[in-house]
Tab-separated table of C-alpha atoms in Angstrom:
chain	number	residue	atom	x	y	z
A	246	UNK	CA	21.730	-24.038	10.464
A	247	UNK	CA	23.314	-24.985	7.155
A	248	UNK	CA	21.467	-27.268	4.764
A	249	UNK	CA	22.104	-31.012	5.023
A	250	UNK	CA	22.911	-30.778	8.764
A	251	UNK	CA	20.688	-31.980	11.554
A	252	UNK	CA	18.044	-29.686	13.021
A	253	UNK	CA	19.017	-29.035	16.681
A	254	UNK	CA	15.366	-28.727	17.628
A	255	UNK	CA	13.753	-31.778	16.102
A	256	UNK	CA	16.691	-33.804	14.850
A	257	UNK	CA	15.268	-33.917	11.323
A	258	UNK	CA	17.162	-32.875	8.180
A	259	UNK	CA	17.540	-29.098	7.835
A	260	UNK	CA	16.196	-27.181	4.821
A	261	UNK	CA	18.298	-24.625	3.011
A	262	UNK	CA	17.285	-21.076	3.852
A	263	UNK	CA	15.319	-20.436	0.628
A	264	UNK	CA	12.962	-23.370	1.130
A	265	UNK	CA	12.635	-22.510	4.833
A	266	UNK	CA	11.452	-19.036	3.770
A	267	UNK	CA	8.996	-20.470	1.234
A	268	UNK	CA	7.606	-22.819	3.860
A	269	UNK	CA	7.142	-19.911	6.275
A	270	UNK	CA	5.368	-17.741	3.687
A	271	UNK	CA	3.065	-20.652	2.848
A	272	UNK	CA	2.359	-21.085	6.585
A	273	UNK	CA	1.620	-17.349	6.910
A	274	UNK	CA	-0.868	-17.408	4.007
A	275	UNK	CA	-2.614	-20.505	5.348
A	276	UNK	CA	-2.801	-19.098	8.864
A	277	UNK	CA	-4.333	-15.752	7.745
A	278	UNK	CA	-6.895	-17.317	5.364
A	279	UNK	CA	-7.979	-19.864	7.993
A	280	UNK	CA	-8.470	-17.170	10.642
A	281	UNK	CA	-10.474	-15.005	8.215
A	282	UNK	CA	-12.591	-18.052	7.214
A	283	UNK	CA	-11.527	-17.616	3.574
A	284	UNK	CA	-10.661	-20.514	1.252
A	285	UNK	CA	-8.478	-18.272	-0.934
A	286	UNK	CA	-7.465	-14.620	-1.097
A	287	UNK	CA	-10.262	-12.329	-2.398
A	288	UNK	CA	-10.144	-11.339	-6.075
A	289	UNK	CA	-11.019	-7.631	-6.075
A	290	UNK	CA	-14.013	-7.534	-8.486
A	291	UNK	CA	-14.938	-3.957	-7.595
A	292	UNK	CA	-11.979	-1.539	-7.390
A	293	UNK	CA	-12.166	0.893	-4.479
A	294	UNK	CA	-10.931	4.462	-5.005
A	295	UNK	CA	-8.124	5.083	-2.545
A	296	UNK	CA	-9.322	8.690	-2.121
A	297	UNK	CA	-12.828	7.491	-1.127
A	298	UNK	CA	-11.245	4.918	1.186
A	299	UNK	CA	-9.050	7.536	2.847
A	300	UNK	CA	-12.029	9.895	3.293
A	301	UNK	CA	-14.151	7.116	4.827
A	302	UNK	CA	-11.423	6.057	7.262
A	303	UNK	CA	-10.794	9.674	8.273
A	304	UNK	CA	-14.527	10.127	8.882
A	305	UNK	CA	-14.729	7.020	11.040
A	306	UNK	CA	-11.559	7.763	12.989
A	307	UNK	CA	-13.105	11.070	14.007
A	308	UNK	CA	-15.970	9.197	15.634
A	309	UNK	CA	-15.449	7.895	19.209
A	310	UNK	CA	-15.639	4.113	18.947
A	311	UNK	CA	-18.073	2.630	21.448
A	312	UNK	CA	-15.973	1.108	24.212
A	313	UNK	CA	-16.453	-2.609	23.915
A	314	UNK	CA	-15.468	-5.148	26.577
A	315	UNK	CA	-12.190	-6.769	25.504
A	316	UNK	CA	-13.597	-10.200	24.821
A	317	UNK	CA	-16.326	-8.738	22.565
A	318	UNK	CA	-13.721	-6.843	20.572
A	319	UNK	CA	-12.216	-10.160	19.457
A	320	UNK	CA	-15.660	-11.207	18.161
A	321	UNK	CA	-16.356	-7.928	16.386
A	322	UNK	CA	-16.068	-7.050	12.709
A	323	UNK	CA	-16.528	-3.566	11.216
A	324	UNK	CA	-17.374	-3.080	7.544
A	325	UNK	CA	-17.321	-0.036	5.235
A	326	UNK	CA	-19.336	-0.655	2.086
A	327	UNK	CA	-19.196	1.968	-0.701
A	328	UNK	CA	-22.382	2.662	-2.674
A	329	UNK	CA	-23.003	2.549	-6.390
A	330	UNK	CA	-25.262	5.557	-6.950
A	331	UNK	CA	-28.012	6.200	-9.511
A	332	UNK	CA	-29.751	9.554	-9.364
A	333	UNK	CA	-33.329	8.631	-10.218
A	334	UNK	CA	-34.386	12.310	-10.078
A	335	UNK	CA	-33.161	15.632	-8.688
A	336	UNK	CA	-34.524	14.793	-5.235
A	337	UNK	CA	-34.104	11.061	-5.267
A	338	UNK	CA	-31.107	8.734	-5.410
A	339	UNK	CA	-30.737	4.979	-5.415
A	340	UNK	CA	-27.742	3.533	-3.528
A	341	UNK	CA	-26.691	-0.074	-4.182
A	342	UNK	CA	-24.397	-1.930	-1.759
A	343	UNK	CA	-22.795	-5.367	-2.308
A	344	UNK	CA	-22.433	-7.042	1.083
A	345	UNK	CA	-20.621	-10.346	1.182
A	346	UNK	CA	-20.694	-11.126	4.858
A	347	UNK	CA	-22.313	-14.500	5.553
A	348	UNK	CA	-22.641	-13.442	9.202
A	349	UNK	CA	-24.757	-10.439	8.206
A	350	UNK	CA	-27.562	-11.598	10.503
A	351	UNK	CA	-25.486	-10.586	13.587
A	352	UNK	CA	-25.512	-6.945	12.424
A	353	UNK	CA	-26.003	-4.613	15.418
A	354	UNK	CA	-24.921	-1.144	14.258
A	355	UNK	CA	-25.566	0.624	10.920
A	356	UNK	CA	-24.908	4.185	9.796
A	357	UNK	CA	-25.231	5.714	6.301
A	358	UNK	CA	-22.646	8.423	5.546
A	359	UNK	CA	-23.721	10.989	2.919
A	360	UNK	CA	-22.073	14.160	1.625
A	361	UNK	CA	-24.992	16.540	0.992
A	362	UNK	CA	-24.852	19.330	-1.594
A	363	UNK	CA	-26.500	22.769	-0.973
A	364	UNK	CA	-29.615	21.726	-2.950
A	365	UNK	CA	-32.320	23.864	-1.402
A	366	UNK	CA	-32.364	26.626	1.223
A	367	UNK	CA	-33.912	25.748	4.608
A	368	UNK	CA	-34.344	22.351	6.262
A	369	UNK	CA	-34.705	19.253	4.129
A	370	UNK	CA	-36.595	16.110	5.049
A	371	UNK	CA	-34.586	13.068	3.928
A	372	UNK	CA	-36.355	9.714	3.882
A	373	UNK	CA	-34.391	6.476	3.490
A	374	UNK	CA	-36.250	3.475	2.051
A	375	UNK	CA	-35.054	-0.066	1.617
A	376	UNK	CA	-36.048	-1.731	-1.610
A	377	UNK	CA	-37.537	-5.180	-1.105
A	378	UNK	CA	-37.617	-8.085	-3.567
A	379	UNK	CA	-39.487	-7.544	-6.822
A	380	UNK	CA	-43.026	-9.075	-6.836
A	381	UNK	CA	-45.169	-9.173	-9.995
A	382	UNK	CA	-43.215	-6.325	-11.575
A	383	UNK	CA	-43.717	-4.314	-8.397
A	384	UNK	CA	-40.829	-3.376	-6.165
A	385	UNK	CA	-41.831	-3.057	-2.492
A	386	UNK	CA	-40.039	-0.529	-0.333
A	387	UNK	CA	-39.834	-0.081	3.446
A	388	UNK	CA	-39.228	3.240	5.191
A	389	UNK	CA	-36.128	2.765	7.350
A	390	UNK	CA	-35.488	6.266	8.709
A	391	UNK	CA	-36.322	9.945	8.286
A	392	UNK	CA	-33.760	12.659	9.027
A	393	UNK	CA	-33.957	16.473	8.887
A	394	UNK	CA	-30.930	17.986	7.178
A	395	UNK	CA	-30.121	21.627	7.764
A	396	UNK	CA	-26.572	21.964	6.523
A	397	UNK	CA	-24.460	20.648	3.682
A	398	UNK	CA	-21.399	18.419	4.045
A	399	UNK	CA	-21.041	14.976	5.654
A	400	UNK	CA	-23.906	13.423	7.613
A	401	UNK	CA	-23.866	10.111	9.519
A	402	UNK	CA	-27.477	8.863	9.477
A	403	UNK	CA	-28.299	6.024	11.863
A	404	UNK	CA	-30.323	3.171	10.382
A	405	UNK	CA	-32.190	0.422	12.283
A	406	UNK	CA	-29.909	-2.635	11.993
A	407	UNK	CA	-32.991	-4.891	12.144
A	408	UNK	CA	-34.208	-3.229	8.932
A	409	UNK	CA	-31.066	-4.224	7.050
A	410	UNK	CA	-30.777	-7.872	8.024
A	411	UNK	CA	-31.999	-10.855	6.088
A	412	UNK	CA	-30.604	-9.810	2.714
A	413	UNK	CA	-29.918	-13.214	1.206
A	414	UNK	CA	-28.659	-11.937	-2.166
A	415	UNK	CA	-26.002	-9.741	-0.552
A	416	UNK	CA	-27.232	-6.782	-2.630
A	417	UNK	CA	-28.836	-4.008	-0.550
A	418	UNK	CA	-30.671	-1.131	-2.290
A	419	UNK	CA	-31.501	2.072	-0.396
A	420	UNK	CA	-33.572	4.838	-1.941
A	421	UNK	CA	-33.165	8.423	-0.711
A	422	UNK	CA	-36.055	10.832	-1.125
A	423	UNK	CA	-35.456	14.439	-0.208
A	424	UNK	CA	-38.155	17.112	0.116
A	425	UNK	CA	-38.246	20.606	1.584
A	426	UNK	CA	-39.659	20.276	5.108
A	427	UNK	CA	-43.445	20.936	5.155
A	428	UNK	CA	-44.172	24.587	5.988
A	429	UNK	CA	-40.743	25.474	4.812
A	430	UNK	CA	-41.468	28.845	3.189
A	431	UNK	CA	-38.492	28.693	0.893
A	432	UNK	CA	-39.838	28.389	-2.633
A	433	UNK	CA	-38.154	26.013	-5.020
A	434	UNK	CA	-36.562	28.301	-7.534
A	435	UNK	CA	-34.764	27.420	-10.714
A	436	UNK	CA	-33.660	24.007	-11.840
A	437	UNK	CA	-33.031	21.774	-8.750
A	438	UNK	CA	-29.486	20.507	-8.495
A	439	UNK	CA	-28.274	17.053	-7.453
A	440	UNK	CA	-28.919	15.943	-3.906
A	441	UNK	CA	-25.774	14.017	-3.196
A	442	UNK	CA	-22.160	14.717	-3.867
A	443	UNK	CA	-20.859	11.361	-5.081
A	444	UNK	CA	-17.888	12.709	-6.991
A	445	UNK	CA	-14.447	11.212	-6.292
A	446	UNK	CA	-13.776	10.825	-2.625
A	447	UNK	CA	-17.231	11.903	-1.418
A	448	UNK	CA	-18.750	8.496	-2.250
A	449	UNK	CA	-21.614	7.566	0.125
A	450	UNK	CA	-20.828	4.531	2.318
A	451	UNK	CA	-22.419	2.281	4.914
A	452	UNK	CA	-20.661	1.755	8.257
A	453	UNK	CA	-21.687	-1.626	9.744
A	454	UNK	CA	-20.687	-3.510	12.884
A	455	UNK	CA	-21.213	-7.236	13.116
A	456	UNK	CA	-20.655	-9.719	15.894
A	457	UNK	CA	-19.109	-12.997	14.806
A	458	UNK	CA	-21.401	-14.768	17.276
A	459	UNK	CA	-24.813	-13.933	18.657
A	460	UNK	CA	-24.296	-11.753	21.780
A	461	UNK	CA	-23.883	-13.987	24.822
A	462	UNK	CA	-23.132	-17.090	22.770
A	463	UNK	CA	-19.538	-17.084	24.035
A	464	UNK	CA	-20.694	-16.916	27.637
A	465	UNK	CA	-23.130	-19.825	27.113
A	466	UNK	CA	-20.321	-21.856	25.605
A	467	UNK	CA	-17.960	-21.061	28.483
A	468	UNK	CA	-20.649	-22.065	30.991
B	143	UNK	CA	10.453	-16.925	26.913
B	144	UNK	CA	14.170	-17.670	26.404
B	145	UNK	CA	15.395	-15.766	23.340
B	146	UNK	CA	15.956	-18.192	20.534
B	147	UNK	CA	19.380	-18.447	18.954
B	148	UNK	CA	19.162	-20.469	15.724
B	149	UNK	CA	21.282	-23.198	17.264
B	150	UNK	CA	19.226	-23.327	20.489
B	151	UNK	CA	17.937	-26.915	20.670
B	152	UNK	CA	15.553	-26.243	23.587
B	153	UNK	CA	11.904	-25.228	23.249
B	154	UNK	CA	11.587	-21.491	22.619
B	155	UNK	CA	9.818	-18.947	20.400
B	156	UNK	CA	11.250	-18.563	16.873
B	157	UNK	CA	10.509	-15.020	15.590
B	158	UNK	CA	9.820	-14.302	11.927
B	159	UNK	CA	8.397	-11.090	10.475
B	160	UNK	CA	6.305	-11.587	7.304
B	161	UNK	CA	5.754	-8.565	5.065
B	162	UNK	CA	2.427	-8.772	3.156
B	163	UNK	CA	4.238	-7.275	0.168
B	164	UNK	CA	6.376	-10.443	0.129
B	165	UNK	CA	3.165	-12.511	-0.028
B	166	UNK	CA	1.867	-10.297	-2.867
B	167	UNK	CA	-1.122	-9.449	-0.661
B	168	UNK	CA	-0.546	-5.719	-0.121
B	169	UNK	CA	-3.375	-4.966	-2.608
B	170	UNK	CA	-6.102	-6.437	-0.374
B	171	UNK	CA	-4.626	-6.273	3.159
B	172	UNK	CA	-4.554	-2.521	3.810
B	173	UNK	CA	-3.269	-2.526	7.409
B	174	UNK	CA	-0.860	-3.543	8.939
B	175	UNK	CA	2.022	-3.952	6.454
B	176	UNK	CA	3.031	-7.312	7.891
B	177	UNK	CA	2.955	-9.349	11.094
B	178	UNK	CA	5.073	-11.496	13.383
B	179	UNK	CA	4.767	-15.122	12.267
B	180	UNK	CA	6.303	-16.551	15.439
B	181	UNK	CA	6.226	-20.270	16.123
B	182	UNK	CA	7.397	-22.663	18.815
B	183	UNK	CA	9.947	-25.357	18.245
B	184	UNK	CA	12.679	-27.097	20.242
B	185	UNK	CA	13.286	-30.072	22.461
B	186	UNK	CA	11.377	-30.661	25.682
B	187	UNK	CA	13.578	-32.799	27.948
B	188	UNK	CA	11.759	-34.299	30.992
B	189	UNK	CA	12.765	-31.566	33.444
B	190	UNK	CA	11.236	-28.923	31.160
B	191	UNK	CA	7.891	-30.694	30.798
B	192	UNK	CA	4.998	-28.671	32.170
B	193	UNK	CA	7.111	-25.579	32.681
B	194	UNK	CA	5.566	-22.400	31.242
B	195	UNK	CA	7.590	-20.567	28.615
B	196	UNK	CA	7.979	-17.524	30.772
B	197	UNK	CA	9.486	-17.222	34.260
B	198	UNK	CA	8.481	-20.459	35.958
B	199	UNK	CA	6.804	-20.034	39.335
B	200	UNK	CA	8.296	-21.696	42.437
B	201	UNK	CA	5.746	-24.499	42.223
B	202	UNK	CA	6.604	-25.406	38.662
B	203	UNK	CA	10.353	-25.176	39.464
B	204	UNK	CA	9.948	-27.749	42.251
B	205	UNK	CA	7.631	-29.743	40.023
B	206	UNK	CA	10.281	-29.775	37.316
B	207	UNK	CA	12.973	-30.888	39.804
B	208	UNK	CA	10.766	-33.747	40.966
B	209	UNK	CA	10.331	-34.756	37.366
B	210	UNK	CA	14.010	-34.446	36.612
B	211	UNK	CA	14.758	-36.835	39.499
B	212	UNK	CA	12.318	-39.326	38.191
B	213	UNK	CA	14.285	-41.314	35.579
B	214	UNK	CA	11.113	-42.637	33.938
B	215	UNK	CA	9.129	-39.606	32.750
B	216	UNK	CA	5.455	-40.375	32.177
B	217	UNK	CA	5.571	-39.275	28.539
B	218	UNK	CA	7.372	-36.869	26.217
B	219	UNK	CA	6.071	-33.314	26.093
B	220	UNK	CA	5.827	-30.901	23.161
B	221	UNK	CA	6.927	-27.328	22.540
B	222	UNK	CA	3.661	-25.346	22.242
B	223	UNK	CA	2.452	-21.716	22.392
B	224	UNK	CA	1.566	-20.689	25.945
B	225	UNK	CA	0.518	-17.070	25.196
B	226	UNK	CA	-0.931	-15.546	22.005
B	227	UNK	CA	-2.438	-12.170	21.100
B	228	UNK	CA	-4.944	-11.001	18.438
B	229	UNK	CA	-3.970	-9.142	15.258
B	230	UNK	CA	-6.101	-6.214	13.970
B	231	UNK	CA	-6.522	-6.476	10.176
B	232	UNK	CA	-8.027	-3.985	7.711
B	233	UNK	CA	-8.668	-5.699	4.366
B	234	UNK	CA	-10.789	-5.559	1.200
B	235	UNK	CA	-13.225	-8.383	0.495
B	236	UNK	CA	-14.113	-9.504	-3.044
B	237	UNK	CA	-16.948	-6.950	-3.238
B	238	UNK	CA	-14.638	-4.062	-2.456
B	239	UNK	CA	-15.984	-3.676	1.093
B	240	UNK	CA	-13.435	-2.617	3.703
B	241	UNK	CA	-13.488	-5.046	6.646
B	242	UNK	CA	-11.790	-4.368	9.990
B	243	UNK	CA	-11.551	-7.320	12.310
B	244	UNK	CA	-9.450	-8.501	15.268
B	245	UNK	CA	-8.197	-11.977	14.427
B	246	UNK	CA	-7.848	-13.813	17.763
B	247	UNK	CA	-4.726	-15.800	18.738
B	248	UNK	CA	-2.836	-14.677	15.659
B	249	UNK	CA	0.588	-13.883	17.118
B	250	UNK	CA	2.487	-16.325	19.352
B	251	UNK	CA	4.000	-14.444	22.287
B	252	UNK	CA	5.406	-17.242	24.447
B	253	UNK	CA	6.229	-20.936	24.141
B	254	UNK	CA	6.635	-23.692	26.678
B	255	UNK	CA	6.659	-27.434	27.113
B	256	UNK	CA	3.234	-29.045	27.392
């Protein structure tokens, strides 16, 4: 209704259209930030390459999503975290992830996606370690998983979610060590090449699934 | 839910589509491109009190008639959402992680008098 008239719904004064629109946009922002438990919109400190993002989403869309009961789906949050990579040697890489989810302790599903290069012939044994906090100039590390890789290209490597929890700093470091499988008769010839393909859109990433509440908490509350 | 004409004074659902580009948020909200910011507003005369926003059942129709015949309604009632649905969002957090989450009760689907 025109400005200056009376609102037919509440009887109050009507706003002109422009300020109605501004009020609505303010309401929309407030409503989205509240529901995402954010005090303000995120400032993007770490730009994400759109090509890497597209590749990651295509990878994940190809994977059948575990069917979740409807009510759990509302409590669920899925995260893709891209790695910063340092190749510490030809057969070893260090992946650093910056996770900012306060609810990280309800993590229940973790997979590391890697694009492997044709480094060595035959089967490779890939070990994934988690770096612990530094103590007296020593960095502890925990073996999370060991996978045998026979072909190049993308690999989705399952990690124990319990091994990834409890990271207070939000920075998670995973070290990859790759060796020819014992008894593998292929001899290492020539200068070894890089293990991972991290160029452009082949960036390694973590796929995580988190429940907003501890499983069953909703049911307890309803009871 | 009765479709809302701007001049409708009675309680109904007012539909508004908000494009995230208009909020300047298209850089961090990747999907969808916008969402329905619907809200409920309108008068709730006594005979509408307690009636759901969608097709009222026989019971609530009779209940409303009883109310309408009672000249002293117990109290005024308000125009509130009676059905809402979640909205799936794909967005970037401040560390550049991609987060996909279903935000519950994000879109108002129906309104009615409390």
